[in-house]
Amino acid sequence: MMPQRIRLQWEAAIQHPKSIIGSQIKREPVEATERYTRWINNLTHEQLLTQIFTSHGPTVIMPTWFCSREWFCHVGRFDEGGKGVPEDLLFFYEHLRKDGGVFRVDQCLLLYRYHPQAATHSVLEETIWRYRVSFLEERLLSHWTCFTIWNAGKQGRKLFRSLSQANQKKVVAFCDVDKNKIMKGFYTYEDSKEIPKPKIPILHFRDASSPFIICVKLDLTSGQFEENLNLLELKEGVDYYHFN
């Protein structure tokens, strides 16, 4: 950690006593997890709360966390289930359930080393997926009457299949830019026990209605996806949330 870390985060914690205080980081080696590092360091302070559903996990990473012991005990401490348990993600979710905030000191206060034996690699992707979908349904979808899944491909369809039946029925459409998927017209949920099988329309993103759950990875398409999203002039945290 950098010499000024404790002082700066303590000062922030005094101002935000019910928040997890994080910081910006630098990676060693520098080229490790470049997209993730950019995400962690460049989220706006609003996005620290709007991007809590993404596959990147907590919007301030656990090695940078700082909070009072009182708040830590109020949230409920860590899950001690051991190897394979995403204890940081579970604590972060419980923190948010108890109306905790998220704040980042916008200075690099930690050198974060990457190595292939890190415990984070022992957590299965499917384990994290189940927790993420459950939290998405609890925090957002249970309060919505309808929504569109942005991505008619593999990730969008996987999300649809993972939802409860009640939330599946709220999906009014998929949207995409892929002409072949749009021309197909519908996604048929073949695993459904309903007769006839549910068919969900596939629309061009300009023809779809908000709110959106976006299942497109950020920072991967040379800015094309982000440009398409900006065209719609939507507000993050109101009209859409990122899930991937």
Coordinates of C-alpha atoms in Angstrom, one line a residue:
M1 CA 0.0 0.0 0.0
M2 CA 1.1 3.6 -0.5
P3 CA 2.2 5.6 2.5
Q4 CA -0.8 7.9 2.5
R5 CA -3.4 5.2 2.1
I6 CA -4.6 5.0 5.7
R7 CA -4.7 8.7 6.3
L8 CA -6.7 9.4 3.1
Q9 CA -9.1 6.6 3.5
W10 CA -9.7 7.4 7.2
E11 CA -10.5 11.0 6.3
A12 CA -13.0 9.7 3.7
A13 CA -14.5 7.3 6.1
I14 CA -15.1 10.1 8.6
Q15 CA -17.2 11.8 5.9
H16 CA -18.9 8.6 4.8
P17 CA -19.3 6.4 7.9
K18 CA -21.7 3.9 6.3
S19 CA -19.6 3.4 3.1
I20 CA -17.0 1.0 2.0
I21 CA -14.1 3.3 1.0
G22 CA -11.9 2.1 -1.9
S23 CA -9.2 3.6 -4.0
Q24 CA -7.6 3.6 -7.4
I25 CA -4.9 0.9 -8.0
K26 CA -2.0 0.1 -10.2
R27 CA -1.3 -3.4 -11.4
E28 CA 1.8 -5.6 -11.3
P29 CA 2.6 -6.7 -14.0
V30 CA 1.2 -3.6 -15.7
E31 CA -0.5 -5.5 -18.5
A32 CA -2.5 -7.8 -16.2
T33 CA -6.3 -7.5 -16.4
E34 CA -6.1 -4.2 -18.3
R35 CA -9.8 -3.8 -18.9
Y36 CA -10.6 -4.6 -15.3
T37 CA -8.1 -2.1 -14.0
R38 CA -9.5 0.6 -16.3
W39 CA -13.0 -0.1 -15.0
I40 CA -11.9 0.0 -11.4
N41 CA -10.0 3.3 -11.8
N42 CA -12.4 5.2 -14.1
L43 CA -15.9 4.5 -12.8
T44 CA -17.7 7.7 -11.9
H45 CA -18.9 8.1 -8.4
E46 CA -22.5 7.5 -9.6
Q47 CA -21.4 4.3 -11.4
L48 CA -20.0 2.9 -8.1
L49 CA -23.6 2.1 -7.3
T50 CA -25.1 1.7 -10.8
Q51 CA -22.6 -0.9 -12.0
I52 CA -22.9 -3.3 -9.0
F53 CA -24.4 -6.0 -11.1
T54 CA -21.5 -6.5 -13.6
S55 CA -19.3 -9.6 -13.8
H56 CA -16.4 -7.5 -12.5
G57 CA -17.9 -7.7 -9.0
P58 CA -17.6 -5.1 -6.3
T59 CA -17.1 -1.6 -7.8
V60 CA -14.2 -1.0 -5.4
I61 CA -12.0 -4.0 -5.1
M62 CA -11.6 -5.8 -1.7
P63 CA -7.8 -5.2 -1.3
T64 CA -8.6 -1.4 -1.1
W65 CA -11.5 -1.6 1.3
F66 CA -11.6 0.6 4.4
C67 CA -14.5 1.0 6.8
S68 CA -15.1 1.2 10.5
R69 CA -15.1 -1.9 12.6
E70 CA -18.6 -0.9 13.8
W71 CA -19.9 -0.9 10.2
F72 CA -18.1 -4.1 9.4
C73 CA -19.8 -5.9 12.3
H74 CA -23.2 -4.3 11.4
V75 CA -23.0 -5.8 7.9
G76 CA -22.2 -9.2 9.4
R77 CA -18.5 -10.0 8.7
F78 CA -17.3 -12.4 6.0
D79 CA -18.7 -15.7 4.9
E80 CA -16.1 -18.2 6.2
G81 CA -17.2 -21.0 3.9
G82 CA -13.6 -21.3 2.6
K83 CA -12.2 -22.0 -0.8
G84 CA -14.7 -21.4 -3.6
V85 CA -16.8 -18.9 -1.7
P86 CA -16.8 -15.3 -3.2
E87 CA -16.7 -13.8 0.3
D88 CA -16.0 -10.2 -1.0
L89 CA -19.0 -10.3 -3.3
L90 CA -21.3 -11.7 -0.6
F91 CA -20.2 -9.1 1.9
F92 CA -20.6 -6.3 -0.7
Y93 CA -24.1 -7.4 -1.5
E94 CA -25.1 -7.5 2.2
H95 CA -23.5 -4.1 2.7
L96 CA -25.7 -2.7 0.0
R97 CA -28.8 -4.4 1.4
K98 CA -28.2 -2.5 4.6
D99 CA -28.1 0.8 2.7
G100 CA -24.3 1.1 2.7
G101 CA -22.6 3.5 0.4
V102 CA -19.6 3.1 -1.9
F103 CA -16.9 5.8 -2.1
R104 CA -13.5 5.8 -3.8
V105 CA -10.5 8.0 -3.0
D106 CA -9.4 9.1 -6.5
Q107 CA -5.7 8.4 -5.9
C108 CA -3.7 5.3 -6.5
L109 CA -3.2 3.9 -3.0
L110 CA -2.5 0.2 -3.7
L111 CA -0.1 -1.8 -5.9
Y112 CA -2.2 -4.9 -6.7
R113 CA -0.1 -7.9 -7.8
Y114 CA -1.5 -10.5 -10.1
H115 CA -0.5 -14.2 -9.8
P116 CA -2.1 -17.3 -11.1
Q117 CA -2.3 -19.0 -7.7
A118 CA -4.5 -16.2 -6.2
A119 CA -7.5 -17.5 -4.3
T120 CA -9.9 -15.6 -6.6
H121 CA -9.3 -18.2 -9.3
S122 CA -10.8 -20.9 -7.0
V123 CA -14.3 -19.4 -7.3
L124 CA -16.3 -21.0 -10.1
E125 CA -17.8 -18.7 -12.7
E126 CA -21.2 -20.4 -12.3
T127 CA -21.1 -19.8 -8.6
I128 CA -20.7 -16.1 -9.1
W129 CA -23.3 -16.2 -11.9
R130 CA -26.0 -17.6 -9.6
Y131 CA -25.3 -15.0 -6.9
R132 CA -25.3 -12.2 -9.4
V133 CA -28.6 -13.2 -11.0
S134 CA -30.2 -13.6 -7.6
F135 CA -29.1 -10.2 -6.6
L136 CA -30.3 -8.6 -9.9
E137 CA -33.7 -10.2 -9.4
E138 CA -33.9 -9.0 -5.8
R139 CA -32.7 -5.5 -6.2
L140 CA -34.1 -4.6 -9.6
L141 CA -36.3 -7.0 -11.5
S142 CA -38.7 -7.7 -8.6
H143 CA -39.6 -4.0 -8.8
W144 CA -40.0 -3.8 -12.6
T145 CA -43.0 -4.7 -14.6
C146 CA -41.1 -5.2 -17.9
F147 CA -37.7 -4.9 -19.4
T148 CA -35.5 -5.6 -22.5
I149 CA -32.4 -7.7 -22.6
W150 CA -29.7 -6.0 -24.7
N151 CA -28.0 -9.0 -26.4
A152 CA -29.8 -11.7 -28.3
G153 CA -26.7 -13.8 -28.3
K154 CA -25.2 -16.3 -25.8
Q155 CA -25.0 -14.1 -22.7
G156 CA -28.5 -12.6 -23.1
R157 CA -30.1 -15.9 -23.6
K158 CA -28.3 -17.4 -20.7
L159 CA -29.6 -14.5 -18.5
F160 CA -33.1 -15.1 -19.7
R161 CA -32.9 -18.9 -18.9
S162 CA -31.5 -18.1 -15.4
L163 CA -34.3 -15.9 -14.4
S164 CA -37.3 -17.0 -12.3
Q165 CA -40.4 -17.8 -14.4
A166 CA -42.0 -14.6 -13.1
N167 CA -39.2 -12.4 -14.3
Q168 CA -38.9 -14.3 -17.6
K169 CA -42.5 -13.2 -18.3
K170 CA -41.4 -9.5 -17.8
V171 CA -38.9 -9.7 -20.7
V172 CA -40.7 -8.0 -23.6
A173 CA -37.8 -8.3 -26.1
F174 CA -34.2 -8.9 -26.8
C175 CA -32.3 -6.3 -28.8
D176 CA -29.1 -6.5 -30.8
V177 CA -27.2 -5.1 -33.8
D178 CA -26.7 -8.5 -35.5
K179 CA -28.8 -8.5 -38.7
N180 CA -29.1 -12.3 -38.7
K181 CA -30.5 -12.4 -35.2
I182 CA -32.9 -9.5 -35.9
M183 CA -34.1 -11.2 -39.2
K184 CA -34.8 -14.4 -37.3
G185 CA -37.4 -12.3 -35.4
F186 CA -37.8 -14.4 -32.2
Y187 CA -35.9 -16.3 -29.6
T188 CA -37.9 -19.5 -28.8
Y189 CA -37.3 -20.8 -25.2
E190 CA -37.1 -24.5 -26.0
D191 CA -36.5 -25.6 -22.4
S192 CA -39.8 -24.2 -21.3
K193 CA -42.6 -26.6 -20.2
E194 CA -45.2 -24.2 -21.5
I195 CA -47.2 -25.0 -24.6
P196 CA -46.7 -23.2 -26.9
K197 CA -43.1 -22.4 -26.2
P198 CA -42.5 -18.7 -25.2
K199 CA -41.2 -16.6 -28.1
I200 CA -39.4 -13.4 -27.3
P201 CA -39.1 -10.8 -30.1
I202 CA -35.6 -9.8 -31.3
L203 CA -35.4 -6.1 -32.2
H204 CA -32.8 -3.6 -33.4
F205 CA -31.6 -1.7 -30.4
R206 CA -33.1 1.6 -31.8
D207 CA -36.6 0.0 -31.9
A208 CA -36.4 -1.5 -28.4
S209 CA -37.9 0.0 -25.2
S210 CA -36.2 0.8 -21.9
P211 CA -35.4 -0.2 -19.2
F212 CA -32.6 -2.4 -20.5
I213 CA -30.5 -5.0 -18.8
I214 CA -27.3 -4.9 -20.9
C215 CA -25.4 -8.1 -21.4
V216 CA -22.7 -6.7 -23.7
K217 CA -19.2 -6.5 -22.3
L218 CA -17.8 -2.9 -22.0
D219 CA -14.5 -1.7 -23.6
L220 CA -14.3 -4.5 -26.1
T221 CA -15.7 -3.2 -29.4
S222 CA -13.5 -0.2 -30.0
G223 CA -16.2 2.0 -28.7
Q224 CA -18.9 0.9 -31.1
F225 CA -21.3 -0.5 -28.4
E226 CA -20.8 2.6 -26.2
E227 CA -21.5 4.8 -29.2
N228 CA -24.7 2.9 -29.9
L229 CA -25.8 3.2 -26.3
N230 CA -25.1 7.0 -26.3
L231 CA -27.3 7.4 -29.3
L232 CA -30.3 6.5 -27.3
E233 CA -29.6 9.3 -24.7
L234 CA -30.6 7.1 -21.8
K235 CA -29.7 7.6 -18.1
E236 CA -27.7 4.8 -16.4
G237 CA -29.3 3.6 -13.3
V238 CA -32.8 4.6 -14.5
D239 CA -33.1 3.5 -18.1
Y240 CA -30.5 0.8 -18.1
Y241 CA -28.1 -1.3 -16.0
H242 CA -25.0 -3.2 -17.1
F243 CA -24.9 -6.9 -16.2
N244 CA -21.8 -8.1 -18.2

